[in-house]
Coordinates of N, CA and C in Angstrom, one line a residue:
Chain A
I27 N 70.1 77.4 46.6 CA 71.4 77.7 46.0 C 71.9 78.9 46.7
A28 N 73.3 79.0 46.7 CA 73.9 80.2 47.3 C 75.0 80.7 46.3
G29 N 74.9 81.9 45.9 CA 75.9 82.5 45.1 C 75.4 82.6 43.6
I30 N 76.3 82.2 42.7 CA 76.0 82.3 41.3 C 76.1 81.0 40.6
T31 N 75.1 80.7 39.8 CA 75.1 79.5 39.0 C 75.1 79.8 37.5
Q32 N 75.7 79.0 36.8 CA 75.8 79.1 35.3 C 75.4 77.8 34.7
A33 N 74.8 77.9 33.5 CA 74.5 76.7 32.7 C 74.5 77.0 31.2
P34 N 75.0 76.1 30.4 CA 75.5 74.8 30.8 C 77.0 74.9 31.4
T35 N 77.5 73.8 31.9 CA 78.9 73.8 32.3 C 79.8 73.8 31.1
S36 N 79.5 73.1 30.1 CA 80.2 73.1 28.9 C 79.3 72.8 27.7
Q37 N 79.8 73.3 26.5 CA 78.9 73.1 25.3 C 79.8 73.1 24.1
I38 N 79.5 72.2 23.1 CA 80.1 72.3 21.8 C 79.0 72.7 20.8
L39 N 79.4 73.7 20.0 CA 78.4 74.3 19.2 C 78.9 74.4 17.8
A40 N 78.0 74.2 16.8 CA 78.4 74.4 15.4 C 78.3 75.9 15.1
A41 N 79.2 76.3 14.3 CA 79.3 77.7 13.9 C 77.9 78.1 13.2
G42 N 77.5 79.3 13.5 CA 76.2 79.8 12.9 C 75.0 79.5 13.8
R43 N 75.1 78.7 14.8 CA 74.0 78.4 15.7 C 73.9 79.5 16.7
R44 N 72.7 79.6 17.2 CA 72.3 80.5 18.3 C 72.5 79.8 19.7
M45 N 73.0 80.5 20.6 CA 73.3 79.9 22.0 C 73.0 80.9 23.1
T46 N 72.4 80.5 24.1 CA 72.2 81.4 25.3 C 72.8 80.7 26.5
L47 N 73.7 81.4 27.1 CA 74.3 81.0 28.4 C 73.6 81.6 29.5
R48 N 73.2 80.8 30.5 CA 72.4 81.3 31.6 C 73.2 81.6 32.8
C49 N 72.7 82.6 33.6 CA 73.4 83.0 34.8 C 72.3 83.4 35.8
T50 N 72.4 82.9 37.0 CA 71.4 83.3 38.0 C 72.2 83.5 39.4
Q51 N 71.8 84.6 40.1 CA 72.4 84.8 41.4 C 71.3 85.0 42.4
D52 N 71.6 84.6 43.6 CA 70.6 84.7 44.7 C 71.0 85.6 45.8
M53 N 72.0 86.5 45.5 CA 72.5 87.4 46.6 C 71.8 88.8 46.5
R54 N 70.9 88.9 45.6 CA 70.2 90.2 45.4 C 71.1 91.3 45.1
H55 N 72.2 91.0 44.4 CA 73.2 92.0 43.9 C 72.6 92.8 42.8
N56 N 72.9 94.1 42.8 CA 72.4 95.0 41.8 C 73.1 94.8 40.4
A57 N 74.4 94.6 40.5 CA 75.2 94.6 39.3 C 75.5 93.2 38.9
M58 N 75.5 92.9 37.5 CA 76.0 91.6 37.0 C 76.8 91.9 35.8
Y59 N 77.7 90.9 35.5 CA 78.7 91.0 34.4 C 78.9 89.7 33.7
W60 N 79.3 89.8 32.4 CA 79.7 88.7 31.7 C 81.2 88.9 31.2
Y61 N 82.0 88.0 31.4 CA 83.4 88.0 31.0 C 83.7 86.8 30.1
R62 N 84.7 86.9 29.2 CA 85.3 85.8 28.6 C 86.8 85.7 29.0
Q63 N 87.3 84.5 29.1 CA 88.7 84.3 29.5 C 89.4 83.4 28.5
D64 N 90.4 84.0 27.9 CA 91.2 83.3 26.9 C 92.7 83.3 27.4
L65 N 93.4 82.2 27.0 CA 94.7 82.0 27.4 C 95.6 83.2 27.0
G66 N 96.3 83.8 27.9 CA 97.2 84.9 27.6 C 96.6 86.3 27.6
L67 N 95.3 86.3 27.6 CA 94.6 87.6 27.5 C 93.8 88.0 28.8
G68 N 93.7 87.1 29.7 CA 93.0 87.4 30.9 C 91.5 87.5 30.7
L69 N 90.8 88.0 31.7 CA 89.4 88.2 31.6 C 89.0 89.5 30.9
R70 N 88.1 89.4 30.0 CA 87.6 90.6 29.3 C 86.1 90.8 29.4
L71 N 85.7 92.0 29.8 CA 84.3 92.3 30.0 C 83.5 92.3 28.7
I72 N 82.4 91.6 28.6 CA 81.6 91.6 27.4 C 80.5 92.6 27.5
H73 N 79.6 92.4 28.5 CA 78.5 93.3 28.9 C 78.3 93.3 30.4
Y74 N 77.7 94.3 30.8 CA 77.3 94.4 32.2 C 76.0 95.0 32.4
S75 N 75.4 94.9 33.6 CA 74.2 95.5 34.0 C 74.3 96.1 35.4
N76 N 74.0 97.4 35.6 CA 74.1 97.9 36.9 C 72.8 97.8 37.7
T77 N 71.7 97.5 37.1 CA 70.5 97.2 37.8 C 69.5 96.6 36.8
A78 N 68.5 96.0 37.3 CA 67.5 95.3 36.5 C 66.9 96.4 35.5
G79 N 66.9 96.0 34.2 CA 66.3 96.8 33.2 C 67.3 97.6 32.4
T80 N 68.6 97.7 32.9 CA 69.6 98.4 32.2 C 70.8 97.5 31.9
T81 N 71.5 97.7 30.7 CA 72.7 97.0 30.4 C 73.7 98.0 29.7
G82 N 74.9 97.6 29.7 CA 76.0 98.4 29.1 C 77.0 97.5 28.4
K83 N 77.7 98.1 27.5 CA 78.8 97.4 26.7 C 80.1 97.4 27.5
G84 N 80.8 96.3 27.4 CA 82.1 96.2 27.9 C 83.2 96.4 26.9
E85 N 84.3 95.7 27.0 CA 85.4 95.8 26.1 C 85.2 95.1 24.8
V86 N 84.5 93.9 24.9 CA 84.4 93.1 23.7 C 82.9 92.6 23.5
P87 N 82.0 93.6 23.1 CA 80.6 93.3 23.1 C 80.1 92.7 21.7
D88 N 80.9 92.8 20.7 CA 80.4 92.4 19.4 C 80.1 90.9 19.3
G89 N 78.9 90.6 18.7 CA 78.5 89.2 18.6 C 77.7 88.7 19.8
Y90 N 77.6 89.5 20.8 CA 76.9 89.1 22.0 C 75.8 90.1 22.4
S91 N 74.7 89.6 23.0 CA 73.7 90.4 23.5 C 73.3 89.9 24.9
V92 N 72.7 90.8 25.7 CA 72.3 90.5 27.1 C 71.0 91.1 27.3
S93 N 70.3 90.6 28.4 CA 69.1 91.2 28.9 C 69.1 91.1 30.4
R94 N 68.3 92.0 31.1 CA 68.2 91.9 32.5 C 66.8 92.2 32.9
A95 N 66.0 91.2 32.8 CA 64.5 91.4 33.0 C 64.2 91.5 34.5
N96 N 65.1 90.9 35.4 CA 64.9 90.9 36.8 C 66.3 90.9 37.5
T97 N 66.3 91.0 38.8 CA 67.5 91.1 39.5 C 68.4 89.9 39.4
D98 N 67.8 88.7 39.4 CA 68.5 87.5 39.6 C 69.2 86.9 38.3
D99 N 68.6 87.2 37.1 CA 69.0 86.5 35.9 C 69.7 87.5 34.9
F100 N 70.7 86.9 34.3 CA 71.4 87.8 33.3 C 72.0 86.9 32.2
P101 N 71.1 86.5 31.2 CA 71.5 85.6 30.2 C 72.4 86.3 29.1
L102 N 73.3 85.5 28.5 CA 74.2 86.0 27.4 C 73.8 85.2 26.2
T103 N 73.5 85.9 25.1 CA 73.2 85.3 23.9 C 74.2 85.5 22.7
L104 N 74.6 84.4 22.1 CA 75.4 84.5 20.9 C 74.4 84.3 19.7
A105 N 74.1 85.3 18.9 CA 73.1 85.2 17.9 C 73.5 84.2 16.8
S106 N 74.8 84.2 16.4 CA 75.3 83.3 15.4 C 76.7 83.1 15.7
A107 N 77.0 81.9 16.4 CA 78.3 81.7 16.9 C 79.4 81.5 15.8
V108 N 80.6 82.0 16.2 CA 81.8 81.9 15.3 C 82.9 81.3 16.1
P109 N 83.8 80.6 15.4 CA 84.9 79.9 16.2 C 85.7 80.8 17.1
S110 N 85.8 82.1 16.8 CA 86.6 83.0 17.7 C 85.9 83.2 19.0
Q111 N 84.6 82.8 19.1 CA 83.9 82.9 20.4 C 84.1 81.6 21.3
T112 N 85.0 80.7 20.9 CA 85.4 79.6 21.7 C 86.2 80.2 22.9
S113 N 85.7 79.9 24.1 CA 86.3 80.6 25.3 C 85.7 80.0 26.5
V114 N 86.1 80.4 27.7 CA 85.5 80.1 29.0 C 84.7 81.4 29.4
Y115 N 83.5 81.3 29.6 CA 82.6 82.5 30.0 C 82.3 82.4 31.4
F116 N 82.6 83.6 32.1 CA 82.2 83.7 33.5 C 81.2 84.8 33.7
C117 N 80.2 84.5 34.5 CA 79.3 85.5 35.0 C 79.7 85.9 36.4
A118 N 79.4 87.2 36.7 CA 79.8 87.7 38.0 C 78.7 88.7 38.5
S119 N 78.7 88.9 39.8 CA 77.8 89.9 40.3 C 78.5 90.7 41.4
S120 N 78.0 91.9 41.7 CA 78.5 92.7 42.8 C 77.3 93.5 43.4
E121 N 77.4 93.8 44.7 CA 76.3 94.6 45.3 C 76.1 95.9 44.6
R122 N 77.2 96.6 44.3 CA 77.1 97.8 43.6 C 78.5 98.1 43.0
E123 N 78.6 99.2 42.3 CA 79.9 99.5 41.7 C 81.0 99.6 42.8
Y124 N 82.2 99.3 42.4 CA 83.4 99.3 43.2 C 83.5 98.2 44.2
N125 N 82.4 97.4 44.4 CA 82.4 96.3 45.3 C 83.1 95.1 44.7
E126 N 83.6 94.2 45.5 CA 84.1 93.0 44.9 C 83.1 92.2 44.1
Q127 N 83.6 91.6 43.1 CA 82.7 90.8 42.2 C 82.8 89.3 42.6
F128 N 81.7 88.6 42.6 CA 81.6 87.2 42.9 C 81.4 86.5 41.6
F129 N 82.2 85.5 41.3 CA 82.1 84.8 40.0 C 81.4 83.5 40.1
G130 N 80.7 83.2 39.0 CA 80.1 81.8 38.8 C 81.2 80.9 38.4
P131 N 80.8 79.6 38.3 CA 81.8 78.5 38.0 C 82.3 78.5 36.5
G132 N 81.6 79.2 35.6 CA 82.0 79.3 34.3 C 81.4 78.3 33.3
T133 N 81.3 78.7 32.0 CA 80.8 77.8 31.0 C 81.9 77.7 29.9
R134 N 82.3 76.5 29.6 CA 83.4 76.3 28.6 C 82.7 76.1 27.3
L135 N 82.8 77.0 26.3 CA 82.1 76.9 25.0 C 83.1 76.7 23.9
T136 N 82.8 75.7 23.1 CA 83.6 75.4 21.9 C 82.8 75.6 20.7
V137 N 83.2 76.4 19.8 CA 82.5 76.7 18.5 C 83.3 76.1 17.4
L138 N 82.7 75.1 16.7 CA 83.4 74.4 15.6 C 82.9 74.9 14.2
Chain B
G3 N 93.5 102.1 24.8 CA 93.3 100.9 25.5 C 93.9 100.9 26.9
Q4 N 93.6 99.8 27.6 CA 94.1 99.7 29.0 C 95.3 98.8 29.0
N5 N 96.3 99.1 29.8 CA 97.5 98.4 29.9 C 97.8 98.0 31.3
I6 N 97.7 96.7 31.6 CA 97.9 96.2 32.9 C 98.9 95.0 32.8
D7 N 100.1 95.2 33.4 CA 101.1 94.2 33.2 C 101.5 93.5 34.5
Q8 N 101.6 92.2 34.4 CA 102.0 91.3 35.5 C 103.0 90.3 34.9
P9 N 103.9 89.7 35.7 CA 104.7 88.6 35.2 C 103.8 87.4 34.9
T10 N 104.3 86.6 33.9 CA 103.5 85.5 33.5 C 103.5 84.4 34.5
E11 N 104.7 84.1 35.0 CA 104.9 82.9 35.9 C 105.9 83.3 37.0
M12 N 105.7 82.6 38.1 CA 106.6 82.7 39.2 C 106.6 81.4 39.9
T13 N 107.8 81.0 40.4 CA 108.0 79.7 41.2 C 108.6 80.0 42.5
A14 N 108.1 79.4 43.6 CA 108.7 79.6 44.9 C 108.6 78.3 45.7
T15 N 109.3 78.3 46.8 CA 109.3 77.1 47.7 C 108.3 77.2 48.8
E16 N 107.8 76.1 49.2 CA 106.8 76.1 50.3 C 107.5 76.8 51.5
G17 N 106.7 77.7 52.2 CA 107.2 78.4 53.3 C 107.8 79.7 53.0
A18 N 108.1 80.0 51.8 CA 108.8 81.2 51.3 C 107.8 82.3 51.1
I19 N 108.3 83.5 50.7 CA 107.5 84.7 50.4 C 107.6 84.9 48.9
V20 N 106.5 85.3 48.3 CA 106.6 85.7 46.9 C 105.8 87.0 46.7
Q21 N 106.4 87.9 45.9 CA 105.8 89.2 45.6 C 105.4 89.3 44.1
I22 N 104.1 89.5 43.8 CA 103.6 89.6 42.4 C 103.4 91.1 42.2
N23 N 104.1 91.6 41.2 CA 104.0 93.0 40.8 C 102.9 93.2 39.7
C24 N 102.3 94.4 39.8 CA 101.3 94.8 38.8 C 101.5 96.2 38.5
T25 N 101.7 96.6 37.2 CA 101.8 98.0 36.8 C 100.6 98.3 35.9
Y26 N 100.1 99.5 36.0 CA 98.9 99.8 35.1 C 99.0 101.2 34.5
Q27 N 98.5 101.3 33.3 CA 98.3 102.6 32.7 C 96.9 102.5 32.1
T28 N 95.9 103.1 32.8 CA 94.5 103.0 32.4 C 93.8 104.3 32.2
S29 N 92.7 104.3 31.5 CA 92.0 105.6 31.2 C 91.3 106.1 32.5
G30 N 91.1 105.3 33.5 CA 90.5 105.7 34.8 C 91.0 104.9 35.9
F31 N 90.8 105.3 37.1 CA 91.2 104.5 38.3 C 90.3 104.8 39.4
N32 N 89.6 103.7 39.9 CA 88.7 103.8 41.0 C 89.0 102.7 42.0
G33 N 90.2 102.1 41.9 CA 90.6 101.1 42.9 C 91.2 99.9 42.1
L34 N 91.8 99.0 42.9 CA 92.5 97.8 42.3 C 92.1 96.6 43.1
F35 N 91.8 95.5 42.4 CA 91.5 94.2 43.1 C 92.6 93.2 42.8
W36 N 92.8 92.3 43.7 CA 93.5 91.1 43.4 C 92.6 89.9 43.6
Y37 N 92.6 89.0 42.6 CA 91.8 87.8 42.7 C 92.7 86.6 42.6
Q38 N 92.3 85.5 43.1 CA 93.0 84.2 43.0 C 92.2 83.3 42.2
Q39 N 92.8 82.5 41.3 CA 92.1 81.6 40.4 C 92.8 80.3 40.3
H40 N 92.3 79.2 40.9 CA 92.9 77.9 40.8 C 92.4 77.3 39.4
A41 N 93.3 76.5 38.9 CA 93.1 75.9 37.5 C 91.7 75.3 37.4
G42 N 90.9 75.7 36.4 CA 89.6 75.2 36.2 C 88.5 75.7 37.0
E43 N 88.8 76.7 37.9 CA 87.8 77.2 38.8 C 87.6 78.7 38.5
A44 N 86.6 79.3 39.3 CA 86.3 80.7 39.1 C 87.3 81.6 39.9
P45 N 87.5 82.8 39.5 CA 88.3 83.7 40.4 C 87.6 84.0 41.7
T46 N 88.4 84.1 42.8 CA 87.9 84.5 44.1 C 88.6 85.7 44.6
F47 N 87.9 86.6 45.3 CA 88.4 87.9 45.7 C 89.5 87.7 46.8
L48 N 90.6 88.4 46.7 CA 91.6 88.4 47.7 C 91.7 89.8 48.4
S49 N 91.8 90.9 47.6 CA 92.0 92.2 48.3 C 91.5 93.3 47.4
Y50 N 91.4 94.5 48.0 CA 90.9 95.7 47.3 C 91.7 96.9 47.9
N51 N 92.4 97.6 47.0 CA 93.1 98.9 47.4 C 92.5 100.0 46.6
V52 N 92.2 101.1 47.3 CA 91.8 102.3 46.6 C 92.7 103.5 47.1
L53 N 93.3 103.4 48.3 CA 94.2 104.4 48.8 C 95.6 103.9 48.8
D54 N 96.6 104.8 48.7 CA 98.0 104.3 48.8 C 98.3 103.6 50.1
G55 N 99.1 102.6 50.0 CA 99.6 101.9 51.2 C 99.4 100.4 51.2
L56 N 99.6 99.8 52.3 CA 99.6 98.4 52.5 C 98.3 97.9 53.2
E57 N 97.6 96.9 52.6 CA 96.5 96.3 53.3 C 96.9 94.9 53.6
E58 N 96.8 94.5 54.9 CA 97.2 93.1 55.3 C 96.0 92.3 55.7
K59 N 96.0 91.1 55.2 CA 94.9 90.2 55.5 C 95.5 88.8 55.6
G60 N 95.8 88.4 56.9 CA 96.4 87.1 57.1 C 97.8 87.0 56.4
R61 N 97.9 85.9 55.6 CA 99.2 85.7 55.0 C 99.3 86.5 53.7
F62 N 98.3 87.2 53.3 CA 98.3 87.9 52.1 C 98.3 89.4 52.4
S63 N 99.1 90.2 51.7 CA 99.1 91.7 51.8 C 99.1 92.2 50.4
S64 N 98.5 93.4 50.2 CA 98.5 94.1 48.9 C 98.8 95.6 49.2
F65 N 99.6 96.1 48.2 CA 100.2 97.4 48.3 C 99.8 98.2 47.1
L66 N 99.5 99.5 47.2 CA 99.2 100.3 46.1 C 99.9 101.7 46.2
S67 N 100.5 102.1 45.0 CA 101.0 103.4 44.8 C 100.3 104.0 43.6
R68 N 99.4 104.9 43.8 CA 98.6 105.5 42.6 C 99.5 106.4 41.8
S69 N 100.4 107.1 42.4 CA 101.3 108.0 41.6 C 102.2 107.2 40.7
K70 N 102.6 106.0 41.1 CA 103.5 105.2 40.3 C 102.7 104.2 39.4
G71 N 101.4 104.1 39.5 CA 100.6 103.1 38.8 C 101.1 101.7 39.1
Y72 N 101.2 101.4 40.4 CA 101.9 100.2 40.8 C 101.2 99.5 42.0
S73 N 101.1 98.2 41.9 CA 100.6 97.5 43.1 C 101.4 96.2 43.2
Y74 N 101.4 95.6 44.3 CA 101.9 94.2 44.5 C 101.1 93.5 45.4
L75 N 101.1 92.1 45.3 CA 100.5 91.2 46.2 C 101.6 90.4 46.8
L76 N 101.6 90.3 48.1 CA 102.7 89.6 48.8 C 102.0 88.4 49.5
L77 N 102.6 87.2 49.2 CA 102.1 86.0 49.7 C 103.2 85.4 50.7
K78 N 102.9 85.3 51.9 CA 103.8 84.9 52.9 C 103.5 83.4 53.3
E79 N 104.6 82.8 53.9 CA 104.4 81.4 54.4 C 103.7 80.5 53.4
L80 N 104.3 80.5 52.2 CA 103.6 79.8 51.1 C 103.2 78.4 51.4
Q81 N 102.0 78.0 50.9 CA 101.6 76.6 51.1 C 101.3 76.1 49.7
M82 N 101.3 74.8 49.6 CA 101.0 74.1 48.3 C 99.7 74.6 47.7
K83 N 98.7 74.8 48.5 CA 97.4 75.2 48.0 C 97.4 76.7 47.4
D84 N 98.5 77.4 47.6 CA 98.6 78.7 47.0 C 99.0 78.7 45.5
S85 N 99.3 77.5 45.0 CA 99.6 77.4 43.6 C 98.3 77.7 42.8
A86 N 98.4 78.8 42.1 CA 97.2 79.3 41.4 C 97.6 80.4 40.5
S87 N 96.7 81.0 39.8 CA 96.9 82.2 39.1 C 96.4 83.4 39.9
Y88 N 97.1 84.5 39.8 CA 96.7 85.7 40.6 C 96.5 86.8 39.6
L89 N 95.3 87.4 39.7 CA 94.8 88.4 38.7 C 94.7 89.8 39.3
C90 N 95.4 90.7 38.7 CA 95.3 92.1 39.0 C 94.2 92.8 38.2
A91 N 93.3 93.5 38.8 CA 92.2 94.2 38.0 C 92.0 95.6 38.5
V92 N 91.9 96.5 37.6 CA 91.7 97.9 37.9 C 90.3 98.3 37.6
I93 N 89.7 99.0 38.5 CA 88.3 99.6 38.2 C 88.5 100.9 37.4
I94 N 88.2 100.8 36.1 CA 88.5 101.9 35.2 C 87.3 102.8 35.1
D95 N 86.1 102.3 35.5 CA 84.9 103.1 35.4 C 84.0 102.5 36.4
D96 N 82.8 103.1 36.6 CA 81.9 102.6 37.7 C 81.8 101.1 37.8
Y97 N 81.5 100.5 36.7 CA 81.2 99.1 36.7 C 82.2 98.3 35.9
K98 N 83.2 98.9 35.4 CA 84.1 98.2 34.5 C 85.4 97.9 35.1
L99 N 85.8 96.6 35.1 CA 87.1 96.1 35.6 C 87.9 95.8 34.3
S100 N 89.2 96.1 34.4 CA 90.1 95.7 33.4 C 91.2 94.8 34.0
F101 N 91.3 93.6 33.5 CA 92.2 92.6 34.2 C 93.5 92.5 33.5
G102 N 94.5 92.2 34.2 CA 95.8 91.8 33.7 C 95.6 90.3 33.3
A103 N 96.7 89.8 32.5 CA 96.6 88.4 32.0 C 96.8 87.4 33.1
G104 N 97.2 87.8 34.3 CA 97.4 86.9 35.4 C 98.8 86.4 35.5
T105 N 99.2 86.0 36.8 CA 100.5 85.5 37.1 C 100.3 84.1 37.7
T106 N 100.8 83.1 37.1 CA 100.7 81.7 37.6 C 101.9 81.5 38.6
V107 N 101.5 81.2 39.8 CA 102.4 80.9 40.9 C 102.5 79.4 41.1
T108 N 103.6 78.8 41.1 CA 103.8 77.4 41.4 C 104.6 77.3 42.6
V109 N 104.1 76.6 43.6 CA 104.8 76.4 44.9 C 105.3 75.0 44.9
R110 N 106.6 74.9 45.1 CA 107.3 73.6 45.2 C 107.6 73.2 46.6
A111 N 107.6 71.9 46.8 CA 107.9 71.4 48.2 C 109.4 71.5 48.5

């Protein structure tokens, strides 16, 4: 693989269920990010990680958690999904701060 | 909060020039990105400005004025494949980007 992969591509989920969105990069980038994209609101940062073992909160972190056990993987977990979490989720990575971010293909999540 | 404004939509003719403006009022500034996003796809990097002035890259140019909180993306010799959304994003902190809502450009034959 080259770049960033995300899984699943799309998912329909019942409210209250737990869900983990997966993200893997093979560019050995230090920093990784999770965004959600909603019509009219643009991309909003959920959580980020500047290096393996550390994470930080973005603009809209409530209801989401992340972990960064190694350089390549950055999963996003919804502990108990709610309909307002229906969105397209993009994972991204960058070599370091201020560098361009490379985006994965996205996961379309629908919470009913 | 962060305030990044772009026009919602623009339409132009193939071969023409279009300028997409972006104004920002943010808690911090460490540079500005422009990304292109085709419908149903991921954003892809176009340009980065951190100093005032014009950066040219082929048919695309980007301008920044930090004192005015203003940037624009100039697309020249428009092609049908340029129909996409264009996203302005400000680096507000070391690892944090704040995005505008995006400008959808439609290129007509």
